[in-house]
CSV table of C-alpha atoms in Angstrom, one decimal:
chain,number,residue,atom,x,y,z
A,1,ASP,CA,4.2,-1.1,-27.7
A,2,GLY,CA,4.8,-2.6,-24.3
A,3,TYR,CA,3.6,-3.0,-20.8
A,4,PHE,CA,3.0,-0.5,-18.1
A,5,TYR,CA,3.8,-1.3,-14.5
A,6,GLN,CA,3.5,1.2,-11.6
A,7,ARG,CA,3.6,1.0,-7.9
A,8,VAL,CA,2.2,3.9,-5.9
A,9,THR,CA,2.7,4.2,-2.2
A,10,GLN,CA,1.2,7.0,-0.3
A,11,CYS,CA,0.5,8.1,3.3
A,12,ARG,CA,-2.8,9.8,4.0
A,13,TYR,CA,-2.8,12.1,7.0
A,14,SER,CA,-6.3,12.9,8.3
A,15,SER,CA,-5.4,14.4,11.7
A,16,LYS,CA,-2.4,15.2,13.8
A,17,ASP,CA,-3.1,12.1,15.8
A,18,LEU,CA,-0.8,9.3,14.6
A,19,GLN,CA,-3.7,6.9,14.8
A,20,GLY,CA,-5.3,8.7,11.8
A,21,ILE,CA,-2.5,7.9,9.4
A,22,GLU,CA,-3.3,5.5,6.5
A,23,LEU,CA,-0.9,3.7,4.2
A,24,ILE,CA,-2.0,2.8,0.7
A,25,ASP,CA,0.3,0.7,-1.5
A,26,SER,CA,-1.2,0.1,-5.0
A,27,TYR,CA,0.1,-2.1,-7.7
A,28,VAL,CA,-0.9,-1.2,-11.3
A,29,PHE,CA,-0.5,-3.1,-14.5
A,30,ASN,CA,-1.5,-1.6,-17.8
A,31,LYS,CA,-3.3,1.2,-16.0
A,32,ALA,CA,-5.5,-1.2,-14.0
A,33,GLU,CA,-4.9,-1.5,-10.3
A,34,TYR,CA,-4.8,-5.2,-9.5
A,35,VAL,CA,-3.8,-5.4,-5.8
A,36,ARG,CA,-3.7,-2.9,-2.9
A,37,PHE,CA,-2.5,-2.9,0.6
A,38,ASN,CA,-4.6,-0.6,2.9
A,39,SER,CA,-3.4,-0.2,6.5
A,40,THR,CA,-7.0,0.5,7.6
A,41,VAL,CA,-8.1,-2.8,6.2
A,42,GLY,CA,-4.9,-4.4,7.5
A,43,LYS,CA,-4.3,-6.7,4.5
A,44,TYR,CA,-3.8,-6.9,0.7
A,45,VAL,CA,-7.0,-6.9,-1.4
A,46,GLY,CA,-7.0,-8.1,-5.0
A,47,TYR,CA,-9.1,-6.6,-7.8
A,48,THR,CA,-8.3,-9.0,-10.6
A,49,GLU,CA,-7.8,-12.7,-10.8
A,50,HIS,CA,-4.1,-12.2,-10.7
A,51,GLY,CA,-4.5,-9.7,-7.9
A,52,VAL,CA,-6.6,-12.0,-5.8
A,53,TYR,CA,-4.0,-14.7,-6.2
A,54,ASN,CA,-1.2,-12.3,-5.1
A,55,ALA,CA,-3.2,-10.9,-2.2
A,56,GLU,CA,-3.9,-14.4,-0.8
A,57,ALA,CA,-0.2,-15.3,-1.0
A,58,TRP,CA,1.0,-12.0,0.4
A,59,ASN,CA,-1.4,-12.0,3.3
A,60,LYS,CA,0.0,-15.4,4.4
A,61,GLY,CA,3.7,-14.5,3.9
A,62,PRO,CA,6.2,-12.0,5.2
A,63,GLU,CA,4.9,-9.3,2.8
A,64,LEU,CA,2.0,-8.5,5.2
A,65,ALA,CA,4.3,-7.9,8.1
A,66,ARG,CA,6.6,-5.8,5.9
A,67,ALA,CA,3.6,-3.6,4.7
A,68,LEU,CA,2.4,-3.1,8.3
A,69,GLY,CA,5.9,-2.1,9.3
A,70,ASN,CA,6.0,0.4,6.5
A,71,LEU,CA,3.2,2.3,8.2
A,72,GLU,CA,5.5,2.8,11.2
A,73,ARG,CA,8.8,3.2,9.4
A,74,PHE,CA,7.6,5.5,6.6
A,75,CYS,CA,4.3,7.2,7.4
A,76,LYS,CA,4.5,7.8,11.1
A,77,HIS,CA,8.2,8.6,11.0
A,78,ASN,CA,7.6,11.3,8.4
A,79,ALA,CA,4.5,12.7,10.0
A,80,PRO,CA,6.3,15.6,11.7
A,81,ILE,CA,7.7,16.7,8.4
A,82,TYR,CA,4.2,16.6,6.8
A,83,TYR,CA,2.6,18.6,9.6
A,84,SER,CA,5.3,21.2,9.7
A,85,ALA,CA,4.8,22.1,6.0
């Protein structure tokens, strides 16, 4: 009946040390993940032909710096809230 698009961004906290925080930003189309940013890897990785194309472009553009900044702005900034719960 249509298309399904989803973007899932999550922070994974493995220890109270702020170095152990990982940002995962996944892009899904029709229930298949096609590209993902992983802060541990430090770049976008494509899983389909379209995803590889996007990952190559995003790794060369401002999107990569924005994603790396989200680790600081979003995950590390909210870590005290996560650990206090």
